[in-house]
């Protein structure tokens, strides 16, 4: 299969990158992690105005109904900028869940507002047992087995990434029950995994770019460290890992769009590869930075913690490898 981004997709990625480059996202991320969500909410509304939150919403519910590859394009840029907030849930998981239900009343109730930028969060048991940023989301939903509930946040929990604010939830209302809820949850999970995989690809690129820029300016023994062969090897290894994982993400997007029998395998393979690539990039970038890369003052730390959290978000590597094995 030969796949390349269309001109429109490249333009969309470029417009998002330009918007986020001017948004001082490191400051936004730090504020979000300190529970000051106002700057982040303003940025998320800007992203909604570009159509990000409408991508997976069907046209009949005031969305765009875009190809999953468009969603991957967007989430690569969101990961590159480390944008905080429940974007996987809002722009992927909840639209996929509600639009796949037999009864479309819930889709009519919630999706038009989500397309306009209202945030949503989702607990999808057992893989995603906590609600991300549930205090700024409406609705917050939970799927357990064949039951879909409206829930509300209770206790905020600590996360390895301070900007991923996790909440325990309690039930408010049962919205739907039945086999179609479980089937819709599977579609929701696959699209969420795709979006998280794309975020990891974007984070990998950001860490490579950050480390490369640092290596161009940091001097040691009278030379910039970027001139050392060992540093070049580190960055090359990281870039190869990210570039090799990227086609699996777009391949999974095509698989979802075509309703392939191999969706589960393809999506899980993308997550495993993207998580590993981002890990390699984080390790190599930290080696280039040295101990300063660990500090909260260094922007690299924002991607290090996000990568660590996203590695297990929407399914651990072992869970996805088991899923791949069962599909073979």
Tab-separated table of C-alpha atoms in Angstrom:
chain	number	residue	atom	x	y	z
A	1	UNK	CA	0.000	0.000	0.000
A	2	UNK	CA	1.279	3.454	-0.905
A	3	UNK	CA	0.039	6.297	1.254
A	4	UNK	CA	0.921	9.983	1.291
A	5	UNK	CA	-0.821	12.982	2.790
A	6	UNK	CA	-2.960	15.072	0.483
A	7	UNK	CA	-2.311	18.766	-0.063
A	8	UNK	CA	-5.305	19.554	2.143
A	9	UNK	CA	-3.976	17.377	4.954
A	10	UNK	CA	-0.546	18.971	4.746
A	11	UNK	CA	-2.124	22.419	4.823
A	12	UNK	CA	-4.230	21.417	7.832
A	13	UNK	CA	-1.148	20.187	9.674
A	14	UNK	CA	0.687	23.386	8.781
A	15	UNK	CA	-2.144	25.596	10.030
A	16	UNK	CA	-2.302	23.716	13.345
A	17	UNK	CA	1.474	23.887	13.747
A	18	UNK	CA	1.429	27.618	13.118
A	19	UNK	CA	-1.387	28.186	15.614
A	20	UNK	CA	0.314	26.125	18.296
A	21	UNK	CA	3.733	27.664	17.675
A	22	UNK	CA	2.268	31.046	18.600
A	23	UNK	CA	0.406	29.765	21.655
A	24	UNK	CA	3.331	29.350	24.104
A	25	UNK	CA	2.135	25.841	24.855
A	26	UNK	CA	4.821	25.066	27.489
A	27	UNK	CA	3.336	27.804	29.695
A	28	UNK	CA	-0.175	26.521	28.976
A	29	UNK	CA	0.852	22.965	29.917
A	30	UNK	CA	2.455	24.101	33.178
A	31	UNK	CA	-0.638	26.126	34.123
A	32	UNK	CA	-2.912	23.177	33.339
A	33	UNK	CA	-0.848	20.933	35.591
A	34	UNK	CA	-1.320	23.461	38.401
A	35	UNK	CA	-5.125	23.359	37.889
A	36	UNK	CA	-5.163	26.776	36.223
A	37	UNK	CA	-7.143	25.679	33.185
A	38	UNK	CA	-8.096	29.095	31.767
A	39	UNK	CA	-5.162	29.421	29.295
A	40	UNK	CA	-5.643	25.824	28.177
A	41	UNK	CA	-9.377	26.204	27.676
A	42	UNK	CA	-8.772	29.274	25.530
A	43	UNK	CA	-6.312	27.316	23.386
A	44	UNK	CA	-8.685	24.345	23.111
A	45	UNK	CA	-11.423	26.674	21.892
A	46	UNK	CA	-9.084	27.965	19.205
A	47	UNK	CA	-8.419	24.397	18.144
A	48	UNK	CA	-12.157	23.722	18.039
A	49	UNK	CA	-12.550	26.670	15.687
A	50	UNK	CA	-10.123	25.003	13.277
A	51	UNK	CA	-12.365	21.929	13.268
A	52	UNK	CA	-10.311	19.591	15.463
A	53	UNK	CA	-13.176	18.634	17.784
A	54	UNK	CA	-15.552	18.147	14.837
A	55	UNK	CA	-13.353	15.749	12.852
A	56	UNK	CA	-14.886	12.494	14.123
A	57	UNK	CA	-18.407	13.877	14.558
A	58	UNK	CA	-20.692	12.798	11.688
A	59	UNK	CA	-22.079	15.535	9.464
A	60	UNK	CA	-25.658	14.880	10.600
A	61	UNK	CA	-24.592	16.017	14.085
A	62	UNK	CA	-22.908	19.222	12.836
A	63	UNK	CA	-19.487	17.664	12.483
A	64	UNK	CA	-17.065	17.113	9.622
A	65	UNK	CA	-17.117	13.325	9.403
A	66	UNK	CA	-13.481	13.337	8.355
A	67	UNK	CA	-11.284	10.372	7.430
A	68	UNK	CA	-9.443	8.869	10.440
A	69	UNK	CA	-6.183	9.872	8.741
A	70	UNK	CA	-7.238	13.508	9.199
A	71	UNK	CA	-7.632	12.795	12.892
A	72	UNK	CA	-4.128	11.298	12.962
A	73	UNK	CA	-2.741	14.388	11.219
A	74	UNK	CA	-4.310	16.607	13.869
A	75	UNK	CA	-3.142	14.533	16.825
A	76	UNK	CA	0.434	14.389	15.596
A	77	UNK	CA	0.477	18.186	15.779
A	78	UNK	CA	-1.280	18.187	19.166
A	79	UNK	CA	1.341	15.753	20.469
A	80	UNK	CA	4.146	17.813	18.977
A	81	UNK	CA	2.920	20.807	21.000
A	82	UNK	CA	2.056	18.752	24.137
A	83	UNK	CA	-1.418	20.335	24.191
A	84	UNK	CA	-3.183	19.466	27.465
A	85	UNK	CA	-6.804	18.501	27.927
A	86	UNK	CA	-9.131	15.579	27.152
A	87	UNK	CA	-8.655	15.815	23.398
A	88	UNK	CA	-8.527	12.077	22.697
A	89	UNK	CA	-11.835	11.732	24.518
A	90	UNK	CA	-13.437	14.835	23.001
A	91	UNK	CA	-12.281	14.530	19.408
A	92	UNK	CA	-12.131	10.741	19.038
A	93	UNK	CA	-13.474	8.438	21.738
A	94	UNK	CA	-16.810	10.043	22.633
A	95	UNK	CA	-17.867	10.871	19.043
A	96	UNK	CA	-17.036	7.309	17.958
A	97	UNK	CA	-18.946	5.872	20.914
A	98	UNK	CA	-22.139	7.903	20.593
A	99	UNK	CA	-22.384	7.818	16.805
A	100	UNK	CA	-22.104	4.006	16.827
A	101	UNK	CA	-25.099	3.441	19.133
A	102	UNK	CA	-28.298	2.099	17.612
A	103	UNK	CA	-30.326	4.834	19.291
A	104	UNK	CA	-29.057	8.166	17.989
A	105	UNK	CA	-30.742	10.291	20.649
A	106	UNK	CA	-27.577	10.533	22.740
A	107	UNK	CA	-25.579	11.546	19.672
A	108	UNK	CA	-28.126	14.293	19.012
A	109	UNK	CA	-27.918	15.339	22.649
A	110	UNK	CA	-24.149	15.658	22.965
A	111	UNK	CA	-22.293	15.652	19.642
A	112	UNK	CA	-23.284	19.052	18.175
A	113	UNK	CA	-21.878	20.792	21.255
A	114	UNK	CA	-18.701	18.683	21.129
A	115	UNK	CA	-18.224	19.645	17.480
A	116	UNK	CA	-18.357	23.278	18.597
A	117	UNK	CA	-15.713	22.747	21.269
A	118	UNK	CA	-17.463	21.475	24.396
A	119	UNK	CA	-15.050	19.095	26.123
A	120	UNK	CA	-15.950	15.505	26.949
A	121	UNK	CA	-14.278	12.786	28.988
A	122	UNK	CA	-14.709	9.034	29.075
A	123	UNK	CA	-14.037	6.105	31.372
A	124	UNK	CA	-13.818	2.954	29.284
A	125	UNK	CA	-13.344	0.018	31.617
A	126	UNK	CA	-11.073	-1.834	32.074
A	127	UNK	CA	-8.456	-0.121	29.887
A	128	UNK	CA	-9.216	3.459	30.940
A	129	UNK	CA	-10.482	3.416	34.545
A	130	UNK	CA	-10.077	7.151	35.274
A	131	UNK	CA	-11.628	10.200	33.647
A	132	UNK	CA	-9.169	12.709	32.210
A	133	UNK	CA	-9.815	16.373	33.118
A	134	UNK	CA	-13.353	15.536	34.170
A	135	UNK	CA	-13.726	18.832	36.032
A	136	UNK	CA	-13.749	20.784	32.743
A	137	UNK	CA	-15.694	18.255	30.673
A	138	UNK	CA	-19.410	17.925	30.010
A	139	UNK	CA	-20.393	15.202	29.431
A	140	UNK	CA	-18.303	12.745	31.395
A	141	UNK	CA	-19.287	9.209	30.410
A	142	UNK	CA	-18.448	5.716	31.605
A	143	UNK	CA	-18.824	2.396	29.808
A	144	UNK	CA	-18.718	-0.733	31.928
A	145	UNK	CA	-19.608	-3.904	30.075
A	146	UNK	CA	-22.803	-3.172	28.185
A	147	UNK	CA	-23.822	-0.148	30.281
A	148	UNK	CA	-23.264	3.507	29.398
A	149	UNK	CA	-23.566	6.002	32.245
A	150	UNK	CA	-23.372	9.722	32.752
A	151	UNK	CA	-20.947	10.300	35.645
A	152	UNK	CA	-19.401	13.157	37.583
A	153	UNK	CA	-15.893	13.616	39.012
A	154	UNK	CA	-15.103	13.053	42.673
A	155	UNK	CA	-11.459	12.673	43.723
A	156	UNK	CA	-8.534	14.015	41.710
A	157	UNK	CA	-5.589	11.623	41.537
A	158	UNK	CA	-1.864	12.110	40.960
A	159	UNK	CA	-0.418	11.319	37.555
A	160	UNK	CA	3.112	10.853	36.269
A	161	UNK	CA	2.243	13.752	33.956
A	162	UNK	CA	0.892	16.675	36.015
A	163	UNK	CA	-0.928	17.952	32.917
A	164	UNK	CA	-2.935	14.701	32.696
A	165	UNK	CA	-5.351	15.329	35.571
A	166	UNK	CA	-7.142	12.093	36.402
A	167	UNK	CA	-10.384	11.783	38.378
A	168	UNK	CA	-12.388	9.087	40.076
A	169	UNK	CA	-16.057	9.303	39.092
A	170	UNK	CA	-19.477	8.340	40.409
A	171	UNK	CA	-22.651	7.486	38.548
A	172	UNK	CA	-25.330	10.088	37.878
A	173	UNK	CA	-27.570	8.456	35.282
A	174	UNK	CA	-27.745	5.298	33.172
A	175	UNK	CA	-27.975	6.387	29.547
A	176	UNK	CA	-28.032	3.111	27.617
A	177	UNK	CA	-27.654	-0.636	28.010
A	178	UNK	CA	-27.267	-3.523	25.623
A	179	UNK	CA	-24.986	-5.289	23.178
A	180	UNK	CA	-24.764	-2.197	20.968
A	181	UNK	CA	-23.088	-0.294	23.839
A	182	UNK	CA	-20.326	-2.903	24.036
A	183	UNK	CA	-19.914	-2.864	20.237
A	184	UNK	CA	-19.788	0.941	20.189
A	185	UNK	CA	-17.198	0.878	22.976
A	186	UNK	CA	-14.907	-1.245	20.794
A	187	UNK	CA	-15.081	1.338	18.001
A	188	UNK	CA	-14.500	4.108	20.501
A	189	UNK	CA	-11.465	2.325	21.898
A	190	UNK	CA	-9.897	1.786	18.473
A	191	UNK	CA	-10.242	5.431	17.464
A	192	UNK	CA	-8.935	6.591	20.835
A	193	UNK	CA	-5.907	4.297	20.506
A	194	UNK	CA	-5.255	5.722	17.039
A	195	UNK	CA	-5.361	9.288	18.385
A	196	UNK	CA	-3.081	8.438	21.319
A	197	UNK	CA	-0.632	6.750	18.925
A	198	UNK	CA	-0.554	9.875	16.767
A	199	UNK	CA	0.072	11.993	19.862
A	200	UNK	CA	3.086	9.822	20.663
A	201	UNK	CA	4.453	10.308	17.154
A	202	UNK	CA	4.111	14.068	17.563
A	203	UNK	CA	5.782	13.970	20.972
A	204	UNK	CA	8.646	11.974	19.466
A	205	UNK	CA	9.188	14.619	16.805
A	206	UNK	CA	9.092	17.395	19.413
A	207	UNK	CA	11.736	15.758	21.582
A	208	UNK	CA	14.007	15.185	18.598
A	209	UNK	CA	13.604	18.810	17.508
A	210	UNK	CA	14.196	20.097	21.042
A	211	UNK	CA	17.320	17.988	21.497
A	212	UNK	CA	18.652	18.918	18.060
A	213	UNK	CA	18.265	22.625	18.798
A	214	UNK	CA	19.953	22.163	22.177
A	215	UNK	CA	22.850	20.287	20.552
A	216	UNK	CA	23.372	23.135	18.089
A	217	UNK	CA	23.879	25.639	20.899
A	218	UNK	CA	25.454	23.689	23.775
A	219	UNK	CA	29.257	23.722	23.701
A	220	UNK	CA	31.686	21.336	25.372
A	221	UNK	CA	35.462	21.066	24.964
A	222	UNK	CA	35.323	24.097	22.691
A	223	UNK	CA	32.839	22.548	20.214
A	224	UNK	CA	29.065	22.465	19.924
A	225	UNK	CA	27.946	19.025	21.025
A	226	UNK	CA	25.914	18.596	17.844
A	227	UNK	CA	29.193	18.134	15.989
A	228	UNK	CA	30.020	14.979	17.981
A	229	UNK	CA	29.354	11.757	16.124
A	230	UNK	CA	27.781	10.105	19.172
A	231	UNK	CA	25.155	12.851	19.424
A	232	UNK	CA	24.352	12.523	15.729
A	233	UNK	CA	23.870	8.780	16.217
A	234	UNK	CA	21.466	9.385	19.113
A	235	UNK	CA	19.304	11.716	17.033
A	236	UNK	CA	19.440	9.439	14.002
A	237	UNK	CA	18.278	6.447	16.051
A	238	UNK	CA	15.368	8.452	17.445
A	239	UNK	CA	14.314	9.795	14.056
A	240	UNK	CA	14.429	6.370	12.430
A	241	UNK	CA	12.221	4.945	15.203
A	242	UNK	CA	9.620	7.705	14.791
A	243	UNK	CA	9.647	7.588	10.992
A	244	UNK	CA	9.256	3.805	10.990
A	245	UNK	CA	6.286	3.954	13.363
A	246	UNK	CA	4.413	6.691	11.489
A	247	UNK	CA	3.202	4.523	8.563
A	248	UNK	CA	1.644	2.089	11.034
A	249	UNK	CA	-0.439	4.940	12.456
A	250	UNK	CA	-1.715	5.963	9.035
A	251	UNK	CA	-2.200	2.319	8.095
A	252	UNK	CA	-4.402	1.871	11.177
A	253	UNK	CA	-6.386	4.966	10.165
A	254	UNK	CA	-7.041	3.480	6.731
A	255	UNK	CA	-8.002	0.164	8.314
A	256	UNK	CA	-10.604	1.919	10.493
A	257	UNK	CA	-11.952	3.898	7.534
A	258	UNK	CA	-12.374	0.775	5.433
A	259	UNK	CA	-13.930	-1.278	8.236
A	260	UNK	CA	-11.211	-3.891	7.821
A	261	UNK	CA	-11.265	-7.213	9.646
A	262	UNK	CA	-7.787	-6.363	10.958
A	263	UNK	CA	-8.650	-3.108	12.758
A	264	UNK	CA	-7.770	-4.451	16.217
A	265	UNK	CA	-4.425	-5.801	15.039
A	266	UNK	CA	-3.532	-2.686	13.047
A	267	UNK	CA	-4.476	-0.203	15.751
A	268	UNK	CA	-2.634	-2.114	18.458
A	269	UNK	CA	0.460	-2.460	16.256
A	270	UNK	CA	0.415	1.306	15.732
A	271	UNK	CA	0.206	1.938	19.485
A	272	UNK	CA	3.066	-0.451	20.288
A	273	UNK	CA	5.301	1.051	17.595
A	274	UNK	CA	4.448	4.668	18.410
A	275	UNK	CA	4.951	4.170	22.141
A	276	UNK	CA	8.313	2.504	21.563
A	277	UNK	CA	9.401	5.225	19.117
A	278	UNK	CA	8.464	7.993	21.547
A	279	UNK	CA	10.313	6.172	24.323
A	280	UNK	CA	13.450	5.943	22.166
A	281	UNK	CA	13.151	9.648	21.327
A	282	UNK	CA	12.700	10.549	24.998
A	283	UNK	CA	15.724	8.501	26.059
A	284	UNK	CA	17.963	9.904	23.326
A	285	UNK	CA	16.794	13.487	23.895
A	286	UNK	CA	17.471	13.160	27.612
A	287	UNK	CA	20.971	11.800	26.923
A	288	UNK	CA	21.690	14.834	24.754
A	289	UNK	CA	20.390	17.270	27.378
A	290	UNK	CA	22.003	15.570	30.336
A	291	UNK	CA	20.655	16.080	33.858
A	292	UNK	CA	19.031	19.408	32.973
A	293	UNK	CA	16.462	17.497	30.946
A	294	UNK	CA	14.961	16.108	34.166
A	295	UNK	CA	14.260	19.533	35.644
A	296	UNK	CA	10.806	21.084	35.597
A	297	UNK	CA	12.295	24.288	34.210
A	298	UNK	CA	13.411	22.483	31.045
A	299	UNK	CA	10.664	22.221	28.428
A	300	UNK	CA	11.870	18.739	27.477
A	301	UNK	CA	10.443	17.475	30.776
A	302	UNK	CA	6.910	18.268	29.542
A	303	UNK	CA	7.272	15.739	26.720
A	304	UNK	CA	9.108	13.223	28.888
A	305	UNK	CA	6.231	12.987	31.362
A	306	UNK	CA	3.563	13.065	28.648
A	307	UNK	CA	5.282	10.263	26.771
A	308	UNK	CA	5.509	8.186	29.925
A	309	UNK	CA	1.797	8.660	30.595
A	310	UNK	CA	0.696	8.032	27.007
A	311	UNK	CA	2.660	4.787	26.849
A	312	UNK	CA	0.076	3.158	29.103
A	313	UNK	CA	-2.936	5.341	28.275
A	314	UNK	CA	-5.575	3.512	26.216
A	315	UNK	CA	-3.881	0.164	26.743
A	316	UNK	CA	-0.420	-0.908	27.876
A	317	UNK	CA	2.143	-2.364	25.499
A	318	UNK	CA	1.540	-5.855	26.890
A	319	UNK	CA	-2.223	-5.528	26.396
A	320	UNK	CA	-1.780	-4.422	22.800
A	321	UNK	CA	0.777	-7.153	22.066
A	322	UNK	CA	-1.723	-9.696	23.395
A	323	UNK	CA	-4.367	-8.158	21.151
A	324	UNK	CA	-2.059	-8.476	18.138
A	325	UNK	CA	-1.247	-12.074	18.983
A	326	UNK	CA	-4.914	-13.020	19.314
A	327	UNK	CA	-5.599	-11.534	15.876
A	328	UNK	CA	-2.923	-13.565	14.102
